[in-house]
Coordinates of C-alpha atoms in Angstrom, one line a residue:
M1 CA -6.9 14.8 -7.4
R2 CA -9.6 16.4 -5.3
T3 CA -8.9 19.0 -2.6
F4 CA -9.0 17.3 0.8
A5 CA -7.3 19.8 3.1
P6 CA -6.0 23.4 3.0
K7 CA -3.0 24.2 0.7
Y8 CA 0.4 24.8 2.4
D9 CA 2.5 27.8 1.7
K10 CA 5.7 26.4 0.3
M11 CA 6.2 23.9 3.1
R12 CA 8.8 21.4 2.2
I13 CA 7.9 17.7 1.9
L14 CA 10.1 14.6 1.4
I15 CA 8.4 11.6 -0.1
T16 CA 10.2 8.2 -0.1
G17 CA 9.1 5.6 -2.5
A18 CA 8.2 8.4 -4.8
S19 CA 8.5 6.4 -8.0
G20 CA 6.2 3.7 -6.8
F21 CA 2.5 3.2 -7.2
I22 CA 1.2 5.1 -4.1
G23 CA 4.3 7.4 -3.8
S24 CA 3.8 8.8 -7.3
F25 CA 0.3 9.9 -6.5
I26 CA 1.4 11.5 -3.2
V27 CA 4.0 13.5 -5.2
E28 CA 1.3 14.7 -7.6
E29 CA -1.0 15.8 -4.7
A30 CA 1.9 17.6 -2.9
L31 CA 2.6 19.6 -6.0
R32 CA -1.0 20.4 -6.5
R33 CA -1.2 21.8 -3.0
G34 CA 1.9 24.0 -3.5
F35 CA 4.4 22.1 -1.5
E36 CA 8.1 22.3 -2.4
T37 CA 8.1 18.6 -3.2
W38 CA 11.2 16.4 -2.9
A39 CA 11.0 12.9 -4.4
A40 CA 13.4 10.4 -2.8
V41 CA 14.7 7.9 -5.4
R42 CA 17.4 5.4 -6.0
K43 CA 19.7 5.4 -9.0
S44 CA 17.7 2.5 -10.5
S45 CA 14.3 4.1 -9.9
S46 CA 12.0 4.7 -12.8
K47 CA 10.8 8.3 -13.2
E48 CA 8.0 7.4 -15.5
W49 CA 5.4 9.0 -13.2
L50 CA 7.6 11.8 -12.1
K51 CA 7.8 14.1 -15.1
D52 CA 6.7 17.4 -13.5
E53 CA 9.6 19.8 -13.7
R54 CA 8.7 21.2 -10.3
I55 CA 9.8 18.0 -8.6
H56 CA 13.1 18.1 -6.7
F57 CA 14.9 14.8 -6.7
I58 CA 17.1 13.5 -3.9
E59 CA 18.9 10.2 -4.0
L60 CA 18.6 8.4 -0.6
N61 CA 20.3 5.1 0.4
L62 CA 17.9 3.7 3.0
S63 CA 20.1 0.7 3.5
S64 CA 22.9 2.7 5.2
K65 CA 22.2 5.0 8.2
E66 CA 25.6 6.7 7.8
Q67 CA 25.2 7.5 4.1
L68 CA 21.6 8.5 4.6
T69 CA 22.6 10.9 7.4
E70 CA 25.0 12.6 5.1
Q71 CA 22.5 12.8 2.3
L72 CA 20.0 14.5 4.6
R73 CA 22.4 16.7 6.4
G74 CA 21.7 20.4 5.8
K75 CA 18.2 19.6 4.4
A76 CA 15.2 21.0 6.2
F77 CA 11.9 19.3 5.6
D78 CA 8.7 20.2 7.3
Y79 CA 7.1 16.8 6.5
V80 CA 8.2 13.3 5.6
V81 CA 6.0 10.7 4.0
H82 CA 7.6 7.3 4.1
A83 CA 6.0 5.3 1.4
A84 CA 9.1 3.3 0.3
G85 CA 9.1 -0.5 0.8
V86 CA 8.6 -3.8 -0.9
T87 CA 5.6 -6.1 -1.0
K88 CA 7.4 -9.1 -2.6
C89 CA 11.0 -10.3 -2.6
L90 CA 13.1 -13.2 -3.8
D91 CA 14.8 -13.6 -0.4
K92 CA 12.5 -13.2 2.6
A93 CA 15.4 -11.5 4.5
D94 CA 14.9 -8.6 2.1
F95 CA 11.6 -7.7 3.6
R96 CA 13.2 -6.9 6.9
R97 CA 16.2 -5.3 5.3
I98 CA 14.1 -2.9 3.2
N99 CA 10.9 -2.4 5.1
T100 CA 12.2 -2.6 8.7
E101 CA 15.8 -1.5 8.5
G102 CA 15.1 1.1 5.9
T103 CA 12.5 2.7 8.2
R104 CA 14.9 2.5 11.1
N105 CA 17.7 4.1 9.2
L106 CA 15.5 6.9 7.9
A107 CA 14.2 7.6 11.4
D108 CA 17.7 7.6 13.0
A109 CA 19.1 9.8 10.2
I110 CA 16.4 12.4 10.6
L111 CA 16.9 12.5 14.3
E112 CA 20.7 12.6 14.0
T113 CA 20.5 15.6 11.7
G114 CA 18.3 17.5 14.1
M115 CA 15.7 18.1 11.4
P116 CA 12.7 19.9 13.0
L117 CA 9.9 17.8 11.5
K118 CA 6.2 18.7 12.0
R119 CA 4.9 15.3 10.9
F120 CA 6.3 11.9 9.8
V121 CA 3.7 9.8 8.1
Y122 CA 4.5 6.1 7.7
L123 CA 2.5 3.9 5.3
S124 CA 2.1 0.5 7.0
S125 CA -0.5 -2.1 6.2
L126 CA -3.5 -3.9 7.6
S127 CA -1.4 -7.1 6.9
I128 CA 0.4 -6.6 10.2
F129 CA -2.6 -8.1 12.0
G130 CA -2.6 -11.4 10.0
A131 CA -5.5 -13.9 10.2
I132 CA -7.4 -12.7 13.4
R133 CA -11.1 -12.6 14.1
E134 CA -11.6 -15.4 11.7
Q135 CA -14.7 -16.9 13.4
Q136 CA -17.9 -16.1 11.6
P137 CA -19.6 -13.8 11.8
Y138 CA -16.4 -11.8 11.2
E139 CA -15.8 -8.7 13.3
E140 CA -13.7 -5.7 12.3
I141 CA -10.0 -5.7 13.2
R142 CA -9.4 -2.9 15.7
E143 CA -6.4 -1.0 16.8
S144 CA -6.7 -2.6 20.2
D145 CA -6.2 -6.1 18.7
T146 CA -2.8 -7.8 19.0
P147 CA -1.0 -8.0 15.7
Q148 CA -0.3 -11.6 14.5
P149 CA 1.3 -11.2 11.1
N150 CA 1.3 -14.3 9.0
T151 CA 3.5 -13.0 6.2
E152 CA 7.1 -11.8 6.0
Y153 CA 5.8 -8.6 4.6
G154 CA 3.4 -8.1 7.6
R155 CA 6.2 -8.9 10.1
S156 CA 8.6 -6.4 8.5
K157 CA 5.9 -3.7 8.6
L158 CA 5.0 -4.4 12.2
E159 CA 8.7 -4.3 13.2
A160 CA 9.0 -0.9 11.5
E161 CA 6.0 0.4 13.4
Q162 CA 7.4 -0.9 16.7
Y163 CA 10.7 0.9 16.1
L164 CA 9.0 4.2 15.3
A165 CA 7.3 3.9 18.7
T166 CA 10.7 4.0 20.4
T167 CA 11.7 7.2 18.7
S168 CA 10.9 10.9 19.4
L169 CA 9.7 11.4 15.8
P170 CA 6.3 13.1 15.4
Y171 CA 5.0 10.0 13.6
I172 CA 1.5 9.0 12.4
I173 CA 0.9 5.5 11.0
L174 CA -1.6 4.6 8.3
R175 CA -2.6 1.0 7.8
P176 CA -4.5 0.7 4.4
T177 CA -6.1 -2.5 3.4
G178 CA -5.7 -3.6 -0.3
V179 CA -4.8 -0.5 -2.3
Y180 CA -5.7 -0.5 -6.0
G181 CA -6.0 2.0 -8.8
P182 CA -4.1 3.2 -11.9
R183 CA -0.4 2.1 -12.1
E184 CA -1.0 -0.7 -9.6
K185 CA 0.6 -4.0 -10.8
D186 CA -0.5 -6.8 -8.4
Y187 CA -4.3 -6.5 -8.9
F188 CA -3.5 -6.0 -12.6
V189 CA -2.4 -9.7 -12.7
M190 CA -6.0 -10.6 -12.0
V191 CA -7.3 -8.1 -14.6
K192 CA -5.0 -9.6 -17.2
S193 CA -6.1 -13.2 -16.3
I194 CA -9.8 -12.3 -16.6
K195 CA -9.1 -10.6 -20.0
Q196 CA -7.5 -13.9 -21.0
H197 CA -10.7 -15.7 -20.0
S198 CA -9.9 -17.2 -16.6
D199 CA -10.6 -16.3 -13.0
F200 CA -9.0 -18.2 -10.1
A201 CA -10.2 -18.2 -6.5
V202 CA -9.3 -20.4 -3.5
G203 CA -11.0 -21.6 -0.4
Y204 CA -14.7 -22.4 0.1
K205 CA -15.2 -20.6 3.4
Q206 CA -16.7 -17.1 3.1
Q207 CA -14.1 -14.4 2.6
D208 CA -14.8 -10.8 3.5
I209 CA -12.5 -8.4 1.6
T210 CA -11.9 -4.7 1.9
F211 CA -10.3 -2.3 -0.6
V212 CA -9.2 1.3 -0.7
Y213 CA -8.7 3.4 -3.9
V214 CA -5.3 5.0 -4.1
E215 CA -6.8 8.5 -4.2
D216 CA -8.4 7.9 -0.8
V217 CA -5.0 6.8 0.6
V218 CA -3.5 10.0 -0.6
Q219 CA -6.4 11.9 1.1
A220 CA -5.6 10.2 4.4
V221 CA -1.9 11.1 4.0
F222 CA -2.5 14.8 3.8
L223 CA -5.2 14.7 6.5
A224 CA -2.6 13.1 8.7
L225 CA -0.1 15.8 7.9
D226 CA -2.6 18.5 8.7
R227 CA -4.3 17.1 11.9
G228 CA -3.0 13.7 12.8
A229 CA -2.1 13.2 16.5
V230 CA 1.5 12.0 17.0
G231 CA 1.7 8.3 17.7
R232 CA -1.8 7.5 16.3
K233 CA -2.4 4.6 14.0
Y234 CA -5.3 4.5 11.5
F235 CA -6.9 1.8 9.4
L236 CA -7.9 2.8 5.8
S237 CA -10.6 1.2 3.6
D238 CA -13.4 2.5 1.5
G239 CA -15.8 1.7 4.4
E240 CA -17.5 -1.2 2.7
V241 CA -17.1 -5.0 2.9
Y242 CA -17.0 -7.1 -0.3
Q243 CA -17.1 -10.8 -1.0
S244 CA -14.2 -12.6 -2.7
T245 CA -15.9 -12.6 -6.1
T246 CA -16.9 -8.9 -6.1
F247 CA -13.7 -7.5 -7.5
S248 CA -13.4 -10.0 -10.4
N249 CA -17.1 -9.5 -11.2
L250 CA -16.6 -5.8 -11.6
V251 CA -13.4 -6.3 -13.6
H252 CA -15.3 -8.7 -15.9
E253 CA -18.0 -6.2 -16.4
Q254 CA -15.6 -3.3 -17.2
L255 CA -13.8 -5.5 -19.7
G256 CA -17.0 -6.0 -21.7
R257 CA -17.9 -9.4 -20.2
P258 CA -15.5 -11.7 -22.2
W259 CA -16.2 -15.4 -21.9
W260 CA -14.4 -16.8 -18.9
I261 CA -13.9 -19.9 -16.8
R262 CA -14.1 -19.3 -13.0
I263 CA -12.2 -21.9 -11.0
T264 CA -12.5 -22.2 -7.2
A265 CA -9.9 -24.5 -5.8
P266 CA -9.1 -25.9 -2.3
L267 CA -6.3 -24.2 -0.4
W268 CA -4.0 -27.1 -0.8
V269 CA -4.0 -26.5 -4.6
L270 CA -2.9 -22.9 -3.9
R271 CA -0.2 -24.1 -1.7
I272 CA 1.3 -26.3 -4.5
I273 CA 1.0 -23.4 -7.0
T274 CA 2.7 -20.9 -4.7
F275 CA 5.4 -23.4 -3.8
C276 CA 6.1 -23.9 -7.5
G277 CA 6.1 -20.2 -8.0
E278 CA 8.7 -19.6 -5.3
Y279 CA 10.9 -22.4 -6.7
A280 CA 10.6 -21.0 -10.3
A281 CA 11.5 -17.5 -8.9
R282 CA 14.7 -18.9 -7.3
L283 CA 15.7 -20.6 -10.6
T284 CA 15.0 -17.6 -12.8
G285 CA 15.9 -14.8 -10.4
K286 CA 12.6 -13.1 -11.1
I287 CA 10.2 -12.2 -8.3
S288 CA 6.9 -14.0 -8.6
V289 CA 3.5 -12.9 -7.2
L290 CA 2.9 -16.6 -6.5
N291 CA 4.8 -17.1 -3.2
R292 CA 4.3 -18.1 0.4
D293 CA 3.1 -14.6 1.4
K294 CA 0.5 -14.7 -1.3
Y295 CA -0.7 -18.1 -0.1
N296 CA -1.2 -16.7 3.4
I297 CA -2.9 -13.5 2.1
L298 CA -5.3 -15.4 -0.1
R299 CA -6.3 -18.0 2.5
Q300 CA -7.1 -15.3 5.1
R301 CA -10.8 -14.9 5.4
N302 CA -11.4 -11.7 7.3
W303 CA -10.1 -8.3 6.0
R304 CA -12.6 -6.1 7.8
C305 CA -11.1 -3.2 9.7
D306 CA -12.4 -0.3 11.8
I307 CA -11.9 3.1 10.0
Q308 CA -14.0 5.1 12.5
P309 CA -10.9 6.6 14.3
A310 CA -9.7 7.9 10.9
I311 CA -13.1 9.4 10.2
R312 CA -13.5 10.9 13.6
E313 CA -9.9 12.2 14.2
L314 CA -8.7 12.9 10.7
G315 CA -11.9 13.8 9.0
Y316 CA -11.3 11.0 6.5
Q317 CA -14.2 10.4 4.1
P318 CA -13.5 7.7 1.5
K319 CA -14.7 9.1 -1.8
V320 CA -14.3 6.1 -4.2
K321 CA -16.2 2.9 -3.7
L322 CA -15.1 -0.3 -5.5
E323 CA -17.4 -0.1 -8.5
E324 CA -16.3 3.4 -9.4
G325 CA -12.6 2.6 -8.6
V326 CA -12.5 -0.5 -10.8
K327 CA -14.1 1.5 -13.6
R328 CA -11.5 4.2 -13.3
T329 CA -8.7 1.7 -13.1
I330 CA -9.7 -0.4 -16.1
K331 CA -10.2 2.8 -18.1
W332 CA -6.6 3.8 -17.2
Y333 CA -5.2 0.4 -18.1
K334 CA -6.9 0.6 -21.5
E335 CA -5.7 4.2 -22.2
H336 CA -2.1 3.2 -21.4
D337 CA -2.2 0.0 -23.4
W338 CA -1.7 -2.3 -20.4
I339 CA -4.7 -4.3 -21.6

């Protein structure tokens, strides 16, 4: 990872969701900067990306404020980065239980223990705004817009943000658009599909999409820790706007241009597919990426967002544009035998 801000002299940082896609990269950067790094995990958490012997592990139960308070009592962290959460669930109630209530419990437990935090960074999502500014020509979604989440995921993230605003925590909120990179599994589904010779898109109306490479999300996290103003909320993207086919075209190129069939279907076809995906998930007990939330995400046409406040106030400068990011990601998938 690149250097984005000054190193810290053995400051203590707690990272929730440390075993996940974004969380594991935050752990690596914290170690590189010289933090005493604590990775919050569950008993069932994989430690595949957490091999460094300098990592301190702590088991936290985000579903219980009482247990969480006891687990944190006597611990003194200078910084907390809350990256734990879920993007898809079998039961829609789990979004609120994990994303909203988990955040509430963590905030309450920290306050109850009297921990003197310098900064609490919460990883939220552009999805809290839903399908707004959908009239062409599309305009950037701005912090002053009223969120209208159209997914259970977006609603749960918004409720978590709203709760933080009622606390005395020194919080900063980051709202990345679609995050991709090595270790990511949702966009990987598209990569695998293209490798298997098919690309599927939906809707005929222009779709403006934004992306942010995981390394740039990590950059923003540490800039927020260093200089973020308490209570501020920042959108994150790579600063560019892409069309719906751009990502798949770049993936296709990095895979060596295999023959493929590109299908663009009307939205009602996607609705049937996601309905069947949800039904199959209930029968098998396995979470599917083809669900109602996915339908609402894919039919949304405007994913533009205003990152100027992050640039101005944090000094955020996205380093990796989509072409380079896809190249790095596909290279990693190949090197780790994912494709």
